[in-house]
Coordinates of C-alpha atoms in Angstrom, one line a residue:
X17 CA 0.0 0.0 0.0
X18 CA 2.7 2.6 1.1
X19 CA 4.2 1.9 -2.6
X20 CA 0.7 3.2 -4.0
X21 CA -0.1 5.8 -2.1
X22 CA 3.3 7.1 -2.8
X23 CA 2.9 6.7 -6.4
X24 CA -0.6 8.4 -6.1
X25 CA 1.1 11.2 -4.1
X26 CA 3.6 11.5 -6.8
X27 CA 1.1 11.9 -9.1
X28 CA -1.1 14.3 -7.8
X29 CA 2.4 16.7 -7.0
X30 CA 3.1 17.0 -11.0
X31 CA -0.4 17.9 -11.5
X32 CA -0.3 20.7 -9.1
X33 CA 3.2 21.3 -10.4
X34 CA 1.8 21.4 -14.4
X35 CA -1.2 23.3 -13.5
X36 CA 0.9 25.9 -11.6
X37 CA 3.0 26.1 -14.6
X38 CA -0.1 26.7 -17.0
X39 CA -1.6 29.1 -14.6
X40 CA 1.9 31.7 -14.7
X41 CA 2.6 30.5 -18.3
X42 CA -1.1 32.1 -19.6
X43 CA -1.6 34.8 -16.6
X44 CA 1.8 35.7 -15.1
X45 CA 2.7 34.8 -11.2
X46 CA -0.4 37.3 -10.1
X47 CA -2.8 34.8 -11.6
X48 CA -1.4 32.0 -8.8
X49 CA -4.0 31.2 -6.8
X50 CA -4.3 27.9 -4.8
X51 CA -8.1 27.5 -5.4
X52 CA -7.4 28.0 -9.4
X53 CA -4.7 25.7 -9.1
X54 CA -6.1 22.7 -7.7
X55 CA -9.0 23.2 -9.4
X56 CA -6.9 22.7 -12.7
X57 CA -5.0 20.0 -11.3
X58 CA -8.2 18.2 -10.6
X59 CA -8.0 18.1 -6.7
X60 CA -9.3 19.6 -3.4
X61 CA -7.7 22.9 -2.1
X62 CA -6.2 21.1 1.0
X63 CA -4.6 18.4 -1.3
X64 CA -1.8 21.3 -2.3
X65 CA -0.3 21.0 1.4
X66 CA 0.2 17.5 0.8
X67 CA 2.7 17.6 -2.0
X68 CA 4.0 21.5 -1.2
X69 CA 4.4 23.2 2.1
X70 CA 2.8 26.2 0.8
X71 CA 1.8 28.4 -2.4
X72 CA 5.3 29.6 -2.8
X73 CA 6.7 26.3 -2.5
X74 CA 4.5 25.6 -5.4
X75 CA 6.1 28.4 -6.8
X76 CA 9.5 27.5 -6.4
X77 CA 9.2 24.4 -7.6
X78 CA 7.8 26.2 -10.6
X79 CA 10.3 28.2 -11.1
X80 CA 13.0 25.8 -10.6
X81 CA 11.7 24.2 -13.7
X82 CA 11.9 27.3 -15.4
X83 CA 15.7 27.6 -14.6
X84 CA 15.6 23.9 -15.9
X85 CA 14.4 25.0 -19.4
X86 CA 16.5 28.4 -19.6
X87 CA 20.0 26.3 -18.6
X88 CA 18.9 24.0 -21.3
X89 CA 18.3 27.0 -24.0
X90 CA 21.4 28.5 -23.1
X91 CA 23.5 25.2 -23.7
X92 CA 21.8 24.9 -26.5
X93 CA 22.8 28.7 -27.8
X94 CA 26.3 27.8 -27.2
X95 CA 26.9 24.3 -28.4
X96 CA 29.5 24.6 -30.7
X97 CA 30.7 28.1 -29.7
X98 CA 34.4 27.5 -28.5
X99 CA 35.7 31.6 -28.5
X100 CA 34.6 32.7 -25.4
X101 CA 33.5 36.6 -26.7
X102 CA 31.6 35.1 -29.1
X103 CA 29.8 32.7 -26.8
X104 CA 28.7 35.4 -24.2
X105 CA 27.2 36.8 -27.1
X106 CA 25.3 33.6 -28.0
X107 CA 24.9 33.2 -24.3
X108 CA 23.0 36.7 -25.0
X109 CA 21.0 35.9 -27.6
X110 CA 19.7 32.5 -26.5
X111 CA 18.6 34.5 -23.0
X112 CA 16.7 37.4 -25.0
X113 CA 15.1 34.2 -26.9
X114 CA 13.8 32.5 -23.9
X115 CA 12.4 36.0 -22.4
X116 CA 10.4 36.5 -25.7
X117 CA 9.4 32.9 -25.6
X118 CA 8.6 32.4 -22.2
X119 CA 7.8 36.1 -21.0
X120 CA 5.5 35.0 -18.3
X121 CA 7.7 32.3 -16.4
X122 CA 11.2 34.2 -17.1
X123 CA 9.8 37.3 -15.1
X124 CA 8.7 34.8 -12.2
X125 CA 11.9 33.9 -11.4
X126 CA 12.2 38.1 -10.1
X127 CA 8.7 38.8 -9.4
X128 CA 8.4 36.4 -6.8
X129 CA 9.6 37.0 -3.3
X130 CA 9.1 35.0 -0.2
X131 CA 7.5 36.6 2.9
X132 CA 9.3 37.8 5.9
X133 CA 12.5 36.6 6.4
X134 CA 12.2 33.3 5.0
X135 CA 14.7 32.4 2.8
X136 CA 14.9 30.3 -0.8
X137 CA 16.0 26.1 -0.3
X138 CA 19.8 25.6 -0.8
X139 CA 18.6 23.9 -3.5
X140 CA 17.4 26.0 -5.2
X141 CA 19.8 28.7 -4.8
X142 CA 22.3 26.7 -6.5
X143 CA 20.2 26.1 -9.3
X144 CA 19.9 30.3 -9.5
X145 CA 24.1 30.2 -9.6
X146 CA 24.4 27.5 -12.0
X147 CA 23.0 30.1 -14.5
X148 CA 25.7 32.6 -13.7
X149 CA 28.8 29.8 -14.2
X150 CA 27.7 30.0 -18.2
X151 CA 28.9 33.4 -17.9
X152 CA 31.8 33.1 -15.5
X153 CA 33.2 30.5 -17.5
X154 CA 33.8 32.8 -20.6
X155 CA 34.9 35.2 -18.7
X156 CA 37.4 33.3 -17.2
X157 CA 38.8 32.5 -20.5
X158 CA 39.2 36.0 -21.5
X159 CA 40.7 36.8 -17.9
X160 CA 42.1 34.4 -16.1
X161 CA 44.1 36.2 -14.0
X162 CA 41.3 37.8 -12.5
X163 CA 41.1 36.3 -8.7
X164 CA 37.5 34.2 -7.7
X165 CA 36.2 36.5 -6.3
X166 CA 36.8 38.8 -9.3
X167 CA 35.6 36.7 -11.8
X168 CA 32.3 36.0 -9.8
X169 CA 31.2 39.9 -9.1
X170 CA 31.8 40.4 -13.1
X171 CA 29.6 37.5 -14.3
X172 CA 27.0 39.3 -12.2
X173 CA 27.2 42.3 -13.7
X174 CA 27.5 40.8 -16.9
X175 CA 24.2 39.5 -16.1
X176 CA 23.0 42.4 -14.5
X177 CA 23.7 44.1 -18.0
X178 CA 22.2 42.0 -20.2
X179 CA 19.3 41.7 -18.1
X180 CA 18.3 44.5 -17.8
X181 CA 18.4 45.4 -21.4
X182 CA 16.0 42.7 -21.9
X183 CA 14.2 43.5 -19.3
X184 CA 13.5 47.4 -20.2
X185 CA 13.7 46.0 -24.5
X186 CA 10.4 43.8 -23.7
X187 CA 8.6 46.2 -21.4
X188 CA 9.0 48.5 -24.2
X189 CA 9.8 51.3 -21.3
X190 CA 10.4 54.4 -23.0
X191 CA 14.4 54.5 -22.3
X192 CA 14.2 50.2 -24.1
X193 CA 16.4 50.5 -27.5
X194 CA 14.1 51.2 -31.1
X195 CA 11.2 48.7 -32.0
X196 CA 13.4 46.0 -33.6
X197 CA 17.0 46.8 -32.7
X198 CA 17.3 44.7 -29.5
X199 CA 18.6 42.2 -31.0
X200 CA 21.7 44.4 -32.6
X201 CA 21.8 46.6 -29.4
X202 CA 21.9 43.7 -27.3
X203 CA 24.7 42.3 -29.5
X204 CA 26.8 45.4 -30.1
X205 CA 26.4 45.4 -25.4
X206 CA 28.3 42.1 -24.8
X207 CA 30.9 43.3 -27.5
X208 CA 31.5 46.0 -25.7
X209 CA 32.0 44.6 -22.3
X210 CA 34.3 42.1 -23.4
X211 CA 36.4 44.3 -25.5
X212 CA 37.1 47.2 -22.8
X213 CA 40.0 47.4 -21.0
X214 CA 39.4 46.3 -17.2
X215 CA 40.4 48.3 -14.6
X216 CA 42.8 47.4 -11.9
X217 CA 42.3 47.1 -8.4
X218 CA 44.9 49.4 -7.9

């Protein structure tokens, strides 16, 4: 029996997990609500507590899959690349792609915030910094005598840069680069950063 019910458990957790998925996919994290959800996955409202610990566990987990399909794209953009300027730049391009693609669950991954001082899994904070060891690996090729902790403040603000550029480019914010140039400003951005000269510590 205990084999059953733990199949039936498992079950019922990648509904809710699939139906969560749907629910930010079509509507964006505001339409996450655990009456809708269950409802989709086919279940009672108090089933959700027995797979998840809460809503924003639900929402982890949903946003761990997320980070599942963008490491996945980003491999994919750079399969192949093997000069490390001109894989940031892929690295670039397949992250703008997966924004346009999957608007909705890429601005999840900020929107949501836990309450009060509680603080994201260990797990899942390592998924977050896998992301950032595409970029610190090219960057490590194009300065490797840059020290660790060096190399890992500039992939963040490699990040940081091409984030928010997609970020602003896809809002269509009034400051966001020309209806159709994102792709070449984006682009002509990572060039940039890995073409000017560093400055020292000193």
């Amino acid at each position: 029996m205990s084999g059953k019910r733990a199949a039936v458990r498992a079950d019922l957790t990648n509904r809710l997990l699939e139906a969560a998925t749907a629910r930010i996919e079509r509507g964006g994290l505001g339409s996450m609500r655990a009456r809708d959800v269950t409802a989709d996955a086919g279940c009672g409202l108090g089933k959700i507590y027995k797979c998840y610990e809460d809503l924003d566990d639900l929402i982890i987990h949903v946003n761990s899959g997320t980070l599942a399909r963008l490491r996945h794209a980003l491999q994919a953009g750079i399969d192949g690349v093997d000069e490390p300027a001109l894989r940031l730049k892929a690295l670039a391009k397949a992250y703008l792609q997966f924004a346009r693609d999957h608007t909705n669950l890429w601005l999840a991954l900020f929107q949501h915030r836990l309450p009060g001082e509680r603080t994201a899994p260990d797990w899942h904070v390592r998924e977050n910094t896998e992301l950032i060891g595409f970029i610190a690996r090219s960057i490590a090729q194009l300065e490797p005598e840059i020290s660790e902790d060096q190399l890992a403040a500039r992939a963040r603000t490699y990040f940081a840069a091409v984030h928010g550029i997609v970020l602003i480019g896809l809002q269509g914010k009034f400051v966001a680069p020309p209806e159709g140039s994102l792709d070449r400003e984006l682009e002509d951005l990572v060039g940039r950063l890995t073409t000017f000269e560093t400055p020292s510590d000193g």
